[in-house]
Short mmCIF file of C-alpha atoms in Angstrom, two decimals:
data_model
loop_
_atom_site.label_atom_id
_atom_site.label_comp_id
_atom_site.label_asym_id
_atom_site.label_seq_id
_atom_site.Cartn_x
_atom_site.Cartn_y
_atom_site.Cartn_z
CA MET O 12 -129.03 98.78 -95.45
CA GLU O 13 -130.35 98.80 -91.78
CA HIS O 14 -126.41 97.49 -90.15
CA VAL O 15 -124.61 100.08 -92.44
CA ASN O 16 -126.52 102.53 -90.91
CA SER O 17 -126.78 101.32 -86.87
CA GLY O 18 -123.41 101.75 -87.91
CA ARG O 19 -122.80 98.82 -85.92
CA HIS O 20 -120.48 97.08 -88.43
CA ILE O 21 -116.64 97.32 -87.48
CA SER O 22 -115.85 95.42 -90.97
CA SER O 23 -117.04 96.04 -94.49
CA GLN O 24 -115.25 91.93 -94.40
CA PHE O 25 -118.28 90.68 -92.35
CA ASP O 26 -120.25 92.55 -95.36
CA GLU O 27 -118.31 90.12 -97.43
CA GLU O 28 -118.69 87.20 -95.09
CA LEU O 29 -122.53 87.04 -95.91
CA LYS O 30 -122.64 87.88 -99.01
CA GLU O 31 -120.74 84.61 -99.69
CA VAL O 32 -122.70 82.38 -97.76
CA ARG O 33 -125.93 84.05 -99.06
CA ASN O 34 -124.24 83.18 -102.98
CA ALA O 35 -123.40 79.71 -101.15
CA VAL O 36 -126.97 78.83 -100.01
CA LEU O 37 -127.73 80.29 -103.70
CA SER O 38 -125.60 78.13 -105.03
CA MET O 39 -126.69 74.48 -102.97
CA GLY O 40 -130.40 76.06 -104.22
CA GLY O 41 -129.39 76.23 -108.10
CA VAL O 42 -128.19 72.88 -107.04
CA VAL O 43 -131.81 71.29 -105.80
CA GLU O 44 -133.91 73.04 -108.29
CA LYS O 45 -131.33 70.87 -111.27
CA GLN O 46 -132.55 67.71 -109.77
CA LEU O 47 -135.48 68.74 -109.15
CA THR O 48 -135.29 69.25 -112.80
CA ASP O 49 -133.85 66.75 -114.10
CA ALA O 50 -136.09 64.30 -111.64
CA ILE O 51 -138.81 65.96 -113.23
CA GLN O 52 -137.32 64.94 -116.52
CA ALA O 53 -136.23 61.59 -116.19
CA ILE O 54 -140.13 60.12 -115.22
CA LYS O 55 -141.15 62.48 -118.70
CA THR O 56 -138.13 60.36 -120.39
CA SER O 57 -137.89 57.18 -118.29
CA ASP O 58 -134.21 58.31 -118.40
CA HIS O 59 -133.24 55.60 -115.96
CA GLU O 60 -129.31 57.25 -116.90
CA LEU O 61 -130.65 60.63 -115.47
CA ALA O 62 -131.84 59.64 -112.94
CA ASP O 63 -129.32 57.67 -112.17
CA ARG O 64 -127.68 60.91 -111.82
CA VAL O 65 -130.08 62.59 -109.39
CA LEU O 66 -129.48 59.88 -107.25
CA SER O 67 -125.73 59.94 -106.95
CA ASN O 68 -125.34 64.16 -106.90
CA ASP O 69 -128.37 63.93 -104.03
CA THR O 70 -124.14 64.12 -102.20
CA ARG O 71 -123.51 67.46 -103.80
CA VAL O 72 -126.59 68.26 -101.92
CA ASN O 73 -125.62 67.10 -98.70
CA ALA O 74 -121.77 68.34 -98.37
CA LEU O 75 -123.25 71.50 -99.34
CA GLU O 76 -124.75 71.90 -96.71
CA MET O 77 -122.14 70.88 -94.29
CA ASP O 78 -120.14 73.35 -95.93
CA ILE O 79 -122.59 76.50 -95.18
CA ASP O 80 -123.87 74.70 -91.97
CA ASN O 81 -120.47 74.63 -90.80
CA ALA O 82 -119.74 78.60 -92.39
CA CYS O 83 -122.97 80.65 -90.65
CA THR O 84 -120.89 78.34 -86.85
CA GLN O 85 -118.07 80.25 -88.24
CA LEU O 86 -119.50 83.42 -88.78
CA ILE O 87 -121.72 83.51 -85.13
CA ALA O 88 -118.78 82.78 -83.84
CA LYS O 89 -115.48 84.99 -85.39
CA ARG O 90 -118.01 88.47 -85.41
CA GLN O 91 -120.91 88.00 -83.11
CA PRO O 92 -123.77 89.33 -85.34
CA THR O 93 -127.17 91.01 -83.90
CA ALA O 94 -130.00 92.16 -84.67
CA ARG O 95 -130.33 91.67 -89.14
CA ASP O 96 -127.35 90.09 -89.20
CA LEU O 97 -128.13 87.48 -86.92
CA ARG O 98 -131.71 87.30 -88.58
CA GLN O 99 -129.52 86.34 -92.11
CA ILE O 100 -127.65 83.08 -90.21
CA ILE O 101 -129.99 82.40 -88.98
CA ALA O 102 -133.13 82.27 -91.40
CA THR O 103 -129.62 80.58 -93.04
CA PHE O 104 -129.11 77.66 -90.80
CA LYS O 105 -133.02 76.96 -91.33
CA THR O 106 -133.74 77.29 -96.04
CA ILE O 107 -130.82 74.96 -96.10
CA ALA O 108 -132.08 72.81 -93.60
CA ASP O 109 -135.16 72.23 -96.01
CA LEU O 110 -133.26 72.50 -98.99
CA GLU O 111 -130.83 69.80 -97.89
CA ARG O 112 -134.32 67.93 -97.24
CA ILE O 113 -136.04 68.56 -99.97
CA GLY O 114 -133.00 67.30 -101.56
CA ASP O 115 -133.79 63.64 -100.75
CA GLU O 116 -137.53 64.24 -101.99
CA VAL O 117 -136.06 64.35 -105.46
CA LYS O 118 -134.20 61.36 -104.78
CA ARG O 119 -137.31 59.70 -103.63
CA ILE O 120 -138.74 60.68 -107.09
CA ALA O 121 -135.60 60.04 -108.55
CA ALA O 122 -136.32 56.46 -107.00
CA VAL O 123 -139.64 56.15 -109.19
CA ALA O 124 -137.97 57.14 -112.79
CA LYS O 125 -136.45 54.04 -112.20
CA GLU O 126 -138.71 51.96 -112.13
CA SER O 127 -140.21 50.60 -116.00
CA PHE O 128 -143.84 51.63 -116.36
CA SER O 129 -145.97 49.97 -118.92
CA SER O 130 -147.77 52.41 -121.77
CA GLU O 131 -151.12 51.61 -120.19
CA GLN O 132 -149.33 52.80 -116.87
CA GLN O 133 -147.57 56.35 -118.59
CA HIS O 134 -150.66 58.33 -117.36
CA LEU O 135 -149.89 58.02 -113.91
CA LEU O 136 -146.33 59.85 -114.55
CA ALA O 137 -147.94 62.15 -116.93
CA ALA O 138 -150.04 63.74 -113.74
CA LEU O 139 -146.66 63.30 -112.29
CA GLU O 140 -144.67 66.16 -113.69
CA ASN O 141 -147.56 68.67 -114.15
CA LEU O 142 -147.53 68.53 -110.69
CA GLY O 143 -144.13 68.43 -110.94
CA GLN O 144 -143.47 71.69 -112.78
CA LEU O 145 -145.66 73.46 -110.48
CA VAL O 146 -143.75 72.41 -107.64
CA LEU O 147 -140.61 73.26 -109.72
CA ASN O 148 -142.16 77.09 -110.24
CA MET O 149 -142.44 77.69 -106.61
CA LEU O 150 -139.40 76.51 -105.45
CA ARG O 151 -137.80 78.45 -108.54
CA THR O 152 -139.58 81.72 -106.85
CA VAL O 153 -139.51 81.48 -103.44
CA LEU O 154 -134.90 80.67 -104.02
CA ASN O 155 -135.33 83.60 -106.58
CA ALA O 156 -137.40 85.74 -103.02
CA PHE O 157 -134.53 84.59 -101.30
CA ALA O 158 -131.82 85.48 -103.42
CA ARG O 159 -134.02 89.66 -103.12
CA MET O 160 -135.19 88.74 -100.21
CA ASP O 161 -138.55 89.90 -101.30
CA ALA O 162 -141.11 89.58 -98.84
CA GLU O 163 -143.64 90.57 -100.60
CA GLU O 164 -142.69 87.59 -103.34
CA ALA O 165 -142.19 85.16 -100.03
CA LEU O 166 -145.55 85.85 -99.46
CA GLU O 167 -146.96 85.57 -103.15
CA VAL O 168 -144.80 81.99 -103.08
CA HIS O 169 -146.34 80.94 -99.57
CA ARG O 170 -149.85 81.19 -101.13
CA THR O 171 -149.47 79.36 -104.44
CA ASP O 172 -149.15 76.01 -101.86
CA GLN O 173 -152.68 75.67 -101.30
CA GLY O 174 -152.73 75.64 -105.36
CA ILE O 175 -149.92 72.24 -105.36
CA ASP O 176 -152.37 70.93 -102.16
CA ARG O 177 -155.41 70.82 -104.48
CA GLN O 178 -153.88 69.52 -107.58
CA TYR O 179 -151.82 66.39 -105.08
CA GLU O 180 -155.05 66.14 -103.11
CA GLY O 181 -156.70 65.61 -105.98
CA MET O 182 -154.32 63.69 -107.85
CA LEU O 183 -154.24 61.20 -104.81
CA ARG O 184 -158.26 60.69 -105.38
CA GLN O 185 -157.53 59.74 -109.32
CA LEU O 186 -155.05 56.86 -108.06
CA MET O 187 -156.93 55.83 -105.44
CA THR O 188 -159.60 54.93 -108.04
CA TYR O 189 -157.19 53.38 -111.00
CA MET O 190 -156.02 51.16 -107.55
CA MET O 191 -159.62 50.49 -106.91
CA GLU O 192 -159.82 49.44 -110.91
CA ASP O 193 -156.51 47.61 -111.52
CA PRO O 194 -155.55 46.21 -108.20
CA ARG O 195 -152.41 44.26 -109.35
CA SER O 196 -151.08 48.43 -110.57
CA ILE O 197 -151.17 48.55 -107.51
CA PRO O 198 -147.07 48.10 -106.16
CA LYS O 199 -147.13 50.81 -109.54
CA ILE O 200 -149.21 53.32 -108.36
CA MET O 201 -148.41 53.72 -105.18
CA ASP O 202 -144.14 54.96 -105.67
CA VAL O 203 -146.67 57.64 -107.80
CA VAL O 204 -148.15 57.88 -104.73
CA PHE O 205 -145.11 58.75 -102.58
CA SER O 206 -144.17 59.96 -105.78
CA ALA O 207 -146.70 62.59 -105.53
CA ARG O 208 -146.00 62.92 -101.68
CA SER O 209 -142.45 64.12 -101.92
CA LEU O 210 -143.53 66.86 -104.24
CA GLU O 211 -146.67 67.56 -102.25
CA ARG O 212 -143.86 68.34 -99.35
CA ILE O 213 -141.70 70.64 -101.17
CA GLY O 214 -144.14 72.83 -101.38
CA ASP O 215 -144.37 71.97 -97.89
CA ARG O 216 -140.78 73.11 -97.71
CA CYS O 217 -140.45 75.66 -100.53
CA GLN O 218 -143.57 77.41 -98.16
CA ASN O 219 -141.15 77.30 -95.46
CA ILE O 220 -138.04 79.01 -97.54
CA ALA O 221 -140.92 81.99 -97.85
CA GLU O 222 -141.20 82.17 -94.09
CA TYR O 223 -137.54 82.53 -92.87
CA VAL O 224 -137.86 84.87 -95.88
CA ILE O 225 -140.08 87.34 -94.59
CA TYR O 226 -138.58 86.65 -91.02
CA ASN O 227 -135.52 87.55 -92.41
CA VAL O 228 -136.39 91.20 -94.14
CA HIS O 229 -139.55 91.75 -90.90
CA GLY O 230 -138.13 90.99 -87.97
CA LYS O 231 -141.03 88.84 -87.53
CA ASP O 232 -141.59 85.30 -86.99
CA VAL O 233 -144.80 84.36 -89.08
CA ARG O 234 -144.90 80.81 -88.45
CA HIS O 235 -148.34 78.94 -87.31
CA THR O 236 -149.87 82.81 -87.97
CA SER O 237 -152.57 83.50 -90.44
CA ASP O 238 -152.56 84.36 -94.00
CA GLU O 239 -153.91 87.65 -93.19
CA ASP O 240 -151.25 88.27 -90.01
CA MET O 241 -148.68 87.75 -92.59
CA GLU O 242 -149.96 89.64 -95.17
CA GLN O 243 -149.98 92.42 -92.97
CA THR O 244 -146.08 91.28 -91.66
CA VAL O 245 -145.79 92.38 -94.69
CA ARG O 246 -147.59 94.69 -96.82
CA LYS O 247 -147.21 97.41 -93.42
CA SER O 248 -143.98 98.23 -94.18
CA ARG O 249 -144.40 98.98 -97.67
CA MET P 29 -117.57 70.80 -68.42
CA GLU P 30 -115.35 72.13 -71.02
CA HIS P 31 -116.09 76.20 -70.53
CA VAL P 32 -115.79 76.65 -67.33
CA ASN P 33 -112.47 75.59 -67.18
CA SER P 34 -112.01 77.39 -70.23
CA GLY P 35 -112.01 80.25 -68.69
CA ARG P 36 -113.65 82.10 -71.46
CA HIS P 37 -117.16 82.47 -70.46
CA ILE P 38 -117.68 85.27 -67.83
CA SER P 39 -121.07 85.06 -66.09
CA SER P 40 -122.44 82.12 -64.33
CA GLN P 41 -126.05 83.57 -65.71
CA PHE P 42 -124.72 82.59 -69.07
CA ASP P 43 -124.91 78.44 -68.25
CA GLU P 44 -127.89 79.19 -65.84
CA GLU P 45 -129.65 80.80 -69.02
CA LEU P 46 -128.26 77.76 -71.49
CA LYS P 47 -129.76 75.02 -68.93
CA GLU P 48 -132.66 76.98 -68.81
CA VAL P 49 -132.84 76.11 -72.58
CA ARG P 50 -132.08 72.95 -72.32
CA ASN P 51 -135.15 72.45 -70.57
CA ALA P 52 -137.40 74.01 -72.23
CA VAL P 53 -136.28 71.24 -75.40
CA LEU P 54 -136.81 68.94 -72.68
CA SER P 55 -140.40 70.09 -71.10
CA MET P 56 -141.68 70.24 -74.63
CA GLY P 57 -140.41 66.72 -75.72
CA GLY P 58 -142.06 65.56 -73.09
CA VAL P 59 -145.08 67.70 -75.08
CA VAL P 60 -143.75 66.21 -77.83
CA GLU P 61 -144.22 62.91 -76.79
CA LYS P 62 -147.34 62.89 -74.79
CA GLN P 63 -149.08 63.78 -78.13
CA LEU P 64 -147.17 60.84 -79.71
CA THR P 65 -148.35 58.59 -77.12
CA ASP P 66 -152.30 59.62 -76.99
CA ALA P 67 -152.23 59.79 -80.73
CA ILE P 68 -151.47 56.30 -80.90
CA GLN P 69 -153.64 54.65 -77.82
CA ALA P 70 -156.57 56.88 -79.67
CA ILE P 71 -156.05 54.43 -82.65
CA LYS P 72 -155.75 51.88 -80.53
CA THR P 73 -158.46 52.20 -78.54
CA SER P 74 -160.53 54.39 -81.31
CA ASP P 75 -160.68 57.49 -79.19
CA HIS P 76 -162.11 60.11 -81.03
CA GLU P 77 -162.11 62.29 -78.57
CA LEU P 78 -158.44 62.03 -77.66
CA ALA P 79 -157.61 62.56 -81.19
CA ASP P 80 -159.05 65.45 -81.40
CA ARG P 81 -157.73 66.40 -77.91
CA VAL P 82 -153.56 66.05 -80.39
CA LEU P 83 -155.39 67.74 -82.71
CA SER P 84 -155.92 71.07 -80.55
CA ASN P 85 -152.97 70.55 -79.25
CA ASP P 86 -150.23 70.90 -81.15
CA THR P 87 -150.20 75.01 -81.25
CA ARG P 88 -148.76 74.06 -78.12
CA VAL P 89 -145.64 72.52 -79.46
CA ASN P 90 -145.85 75.26 -82.79
CA ALA P 91 -145.81 77.89 -79.85
CA LEU P 92 -143.01 76.94 -77.39
CA GLU P 93 -140.88 76.46 -80.95
CA MET P 94 -141.16 79.28 -81.48
CA ASP P 95 -140.27 80.41 -77.83
CA ILE P 96 -136.89 78.58 -77.80
CA ASP P 97 -135.87 79.55 -80.89
CA ASN P 98 -136.66 82.71 -80.16
CA ALA P 99 -134.87 82.39 -76.64
CA CYS P 100 -131.66 81.15 -78.68
CA THR P 101 -131.32 84.42 -80.97
CA GLN P 102 -131.61 85.92 -77.95
CA LEU P 103 -128.93 84.21 -76.58
CA ILE P 104 -126.65 84.35 -78.88
CA ALA P 105 -127.22 88.15 -79.14
CA LYS P 106 -126.39 88.92 -75.41
CA ARG P 107 -124.30 86.42 -75.13
CA GLN P 108 -122.00 85.77 -78.41
CA PRO P 109 -121.63 82.28 -77.63
CA THR P 110 -118.02 80.40 -78.83
CA ALA P 111 -117.15 76.85 -78.66
CA ARG P 112 -118.98 73.86 -77.12
CA ASP P 113 -121.97 76.80 -76.06
CA LEU P 114 -122.59 78.49 -78.97
CA ARG P 115 -122.95 74.02 -80.46
CA GLN P 116 -125.32 73.69 -78.08
CA ILE P 117 -127.93 76.23 -79.02
CA ILE P 118 -127.16 76.02 -83.10
CA ALA P 119 -127.99 72.31 -81.68
CA THR P 120 -131.43 72.64 -79.62
CA PHE P 121 -132.60 74.98 -82.53
CA LYS P 122 -132.27 71.85 -85.36
CA THR P 123 -133.92 69.92 -82.76
CA ILE P 124 -136.95 71.82 -81.82
CA ALA P 125 -136.97 72.46 -85.78
CA ASP P 126 -137.81 67.87 -85.77
CA LEU P 127 -139.43 68.25 -82.54
CA GLU P 128 -141.31 70.47 -83.84
CA ARG P 129 -142.59 68.31 -87.57
CA ILE P 130 -142.27 65.01 -85.57
CA GLY P 131 -145.63 66.59 -84.03
CA ASP P 132 -146.32 67.76 -87.37
CA GLU P 133 -146.35 63.67 -88.06
CA VAL P 134 -148.05 62.89 -85.21
CA LYS P 135 -151.91 64.87 -85.61
CA ARG P 136 -151.69 62.77 -89.38
CA ILE P 137 -151.81 60.41 -87.33
CA ALA P 138 -154.49 61.81 -84.76
CA ALA P 139 -156.33 62.17 -87.84
CA VAL P 140 -156.76 58.43 -88.88
CA ALA P 141 -157.75 57.36 -85.11
CA LYS P 142 -161.09 59.89 -85.77
CA GLU P 143 -161.69 57.61 -88.81
CA SER P 144 -164.46 54.67 -88.28
CA PHE P 145 -163.12 51.20 -88.81
CA SER P 146 -165.03 47.74 -89.28
CA SER P 147 -163.88 45.14 -87.18
CA GLU P 148 -162.65 43.29 -89.77
CA GLN P 149 -160.15 46.16 -90.67
CA GLN P 150 -158.58 46.12 -86.72
CA HIS P 151 -156.09 44.00 -87.71
CA LEU P 152 -154.95 46.83 -89.63
CA LEU P 153 -154.38 49.47 -86.97
CA ALA P 154 -153.30 46.45 -84.67
CA ALA P 155 -149.94 46.72 -86.79
CA LEU P 156 -149.86 50.42 -86.82
CA GLU P 157 -149.99 50.65 -82.79
CA ASN P 158 -146.73 49.06 -82.77
CA LEU P 159 -144.60 50.22 -84.91
CA GLY P 160 -146.08 53.68 -82.73
CA GLN P 161 -144.82 51.32 -80.28
CA LEU P 162 -141.51 51.11 -81.00
CA VAL P 163 -141.23 54.57 -82.59
CA LEU P 164 -142.28 56.10 -79.20
CA ASN P 165 -140.04 54.58 -77.51
CA MET P 166 -137.26 55.53 -80.26
CA LEU P 167 -138.46 59.15 -79.62
CA ARG P 168 -138.27 58.60 -74.86
CA THR P 169 -133.99 57.27 -75.43
CA VAL P 170 -133.70 60.56 -78.03
CA LEU P 171 -134.82 62.92 -75.78
CA ASN P 172 -132.62 60.61 -72.62
CA ALA P 173 -129.87 60.71 -74.68
CA PHE P 174 -129.89 65.07 -75.31
CA ALA P 175 -131.35 65.39 -71.77
CA ARG P 176 -127.96 63.65 -70.22
CA MET P 177 -125.96 64.30 -74.40
CA ASP P 178 -124.99 61.38 -73.37
CA ALA P 179 -123.89 60.23 -77.14
CA GLU P 180 -123.74 56.76 -76.73
CA GLU P 181 -126.98 56.50 -76.05
CA ALA P 182 -127.56 58.77 -79.19
CA LEU P 183 -125.32 56.49 -81.20
CA GLU P 184 -127.59 53.44 -79.93
CA VAL P 185 -130.62 55.54 -81.81
CA HIS P 186 -129.04 55.75 -84.62
CA ARG P 187 -129.13 52.12 -85.28
CA THR P 188 -132.79 51.73 -83.96
CA ASP P 189 -133.82 53.17 -86.22
CA GLN P 190 -133.15 50.55 -89.35
CA GLY P 191 -135.28 48.08 -87.93
CA ILE P 192 -137.63 50.74 -87.97
CA ASP P 193 -137.81 51.13 -91.13
CA ARG P 194 -137.51 46.94 -91.34
CA GLN P 195 -140.74 46.73 -90.03
CA TYR P 196 -142.05 49.94 -91.63
CA GLU P 197 -141.65 48.24 -94.87
CA GLY P 198 -143.25 45.25 -93.93
CA MET P 199 -146.35 46.82 -92.60
CA LEU P 200 -146.07 48.65 -96.35
CA ARG P 201 -145.91 45.50 -98.40
CA GLN P 202 -148.77 43.63 -96.05
CA LEU P 203 -151.26 46.02 -96.01
CA MET P 204 -150.57 45.99 -100.28
CA THR P 205 -151.85 42.60 -100.52
CA TYR P 206 -154.25 43.63 -98.33
CA MET P 207 -156.51 46.06 -100.58
CA MET P 208 -155.18 43.65 -103.99
CA GLU P 209 -157.52 41.13 -101.81
CA ASP P 210 -159.82 43.71 -101.01
CA PRO P 211 -160.28 46.77 -103.38
CA ARG P 212 -163.44 48.90 -102.01
CA SER P 213 -161.00 49.08 -98.25
CA ILE P 214 -158.36 50.99 -100.59
CA PRO P 215 -158.95 54.70 -99.43
CA LYS P 216 -159.68 53.26 -95.76
CA ILE P 217 -155.82 50.69 -95.99
CA MET P 218 -154.37 54.73 -97.82
CA ASP P 219 -155.20 56.18 -94.34
CA VAL P 220 -153.08 53.70 -92.66
CA VAL P 221 -150.27 53.75 -95.17
CA PHE P 222 -149.11 57.66 -94.83
CA SER P 223 -150.00 56.79 -90.61
CA ALA P 224 -147.25 53.73 -90.86
CA ARG P 225 -145.65 56.19 -93.71
CA SER P 226 -145.17 59.26 -90.54
CA LEU P 227 -144.21 56.36 -87.65
CA GLU P 228 -141.34 55.71 -90.63
CA ARG P 229 -140.62 59.60 -90.75
CA ILE P 230 -140.69 60.10 -86.65
CA GLY P 231 -138.10 57.71 -86.34
CA ASP P 232 -136.34 59.95 -89.18
CA ARG P 233 -136.36 62.73 -87.09
CA CYS P 234 -135.28 61.07 -83.86
CA GLN P 235 -132.62 59.50 -86.25
CA ASN P 236 -131.66 63.67 -87.01
CA ILE P 237 -131.29 64.28 -83.07
CA ALA P 238 -129.40 61.53 -82.05
CA GLU P 239 -127.50 63.26 -84.61
CA TYR P 240 -127.54 66.71 -82.99
CA VAL P 241 -126.57 65.08 -79.72
CA ILE P 242 -123.20 63.16 -81.04
CA TYR P 243 -122.41 66.72 -82.36
CA ASN P 244 -123.07 68.43 -79.82
CA VAL P 245 -120.89 66.63 -77.58
CA HIS P 246 -117.78 65.76 -79.97
CA GLY P 247 -118.43 68.80 -81.93
CA LYS P 248 -118.37 66.90 -85.29
CA ASP P 249 -121.19 66.64 -87.47
CA VAL P 250 -121.52 63.32 -88.63
CA ARG P 251 -124.58 63.48 -90.52
CA HIS P 252 -124.30 62.25 -93.49
CA THR P 253 -121.31 59.59 -92.49
CA SER P 254 -120.72 55.82 -92.38
CA ASP P 255 -122.32 54.43 -89.13
CA GLU P 256 -118.84 52.91 -88.86
CA ASP P 257 -117.03 56.78 -88.85
CA MET P 258 -120.33 57.71 -87.17
CA GLU P 259 -118.99 55.26 -84.44
CA GLN P 260 -115.76 56.13 -84.26
CA THR P 261 -116.56 59.82 -83.23
CA VAL P 262 -118.51 59.06 -80.31
CA ARG P 263 -115.69 55.53 -78.63
CA LYS P 264 -112.73 56.76 -79.22
CA SER P 265 -112.69 59.73 -77.25
CA ARG P 266 -114.31 57.53 -73.87
#
């Protein structure tokens, strides 16, 4: 590992602490993934109790973010990291901020699962569930990429967001058609629209996390760069 | 100042660097504020050119975020800050991330200013402009609070978000009524809905920045705490 070879580590204790922080991020990611899984399940089965559980569990996500945030601050103050270690800590700050905001979006989705939909409106929920599964896969994959600090996998995740955006746009057009055909159902459909948008935003946040993984591995900030530049950053160091 | 009295500063050069970073954040804030002002103006006057300028200027916001981000990382690596200095740097990382995302929301609003609205639809834009002015004031105030590291002002900003949320909810209800009355205008109204939602999200992000100011000044993470706890944190140290 780079930071061992460079000889600037005075303590394997620090390696241990960095590992702990990374594990804590993965635990937090696991909780958020479970929250999204449950929210989608609650929509699929109109399970109001499960939706309530998702809503109340968000405090756990928030608490985890604050804990890890605090651990990272302590680690900087105590260990004064540089280079790759510092990058890992900064990538961690950003990753948990995005995970927390994913948690907020999941809450918005769960709130819709608590609404009652008529049998004719059930197909709206089916479309939402499909999009939800895509986004859930994206979240799982980016958490895997983070766990293994796999920049190539992160790059793949980054690309899948385009597919999610397309599916979201298509769904939006369809939902607007339904609204025009049955104006009385507009408030209900709007709830579905906002949930779909929350899912789309979760996709964007997974993309952010993918960028932090690439930053962590390659030391290059790839936000706002072209897909080609990003690919070059990842590929050239193979 | 705390960090001078504590005697742990070996260098006034570091103070200078911290000040530079803070000034850079304020410049970035100024650019974002101008972007929002222009987007609202573009909506008000149906100025497509101005809207285009807002859209293309977002790259400046992104570049500023990356520059400041990099400066903060360098500062940690070089100066190994602790306590309040470290808090300032971490609050900076978070503030610029929110400013950058505010920039993204502004872009979404500017895109709507490029649409054509009929004379009957102009009142929709007027409501959007009103909400925009409220949010713009909130952004200005939180940037002032950041400039002066004024936790009391940050607390005030935090409270105004409730008013923005209420105004947004009211506007949303009204927009849904319009959609029901005139289903053909649904796609157009949906653009206004999404812009209103972008404004509401900007309010949330201003609230985040207010929380970082309080964290910076009082060393307490007040995210996810009650309004009362937040007030106590700010007031007790007067």
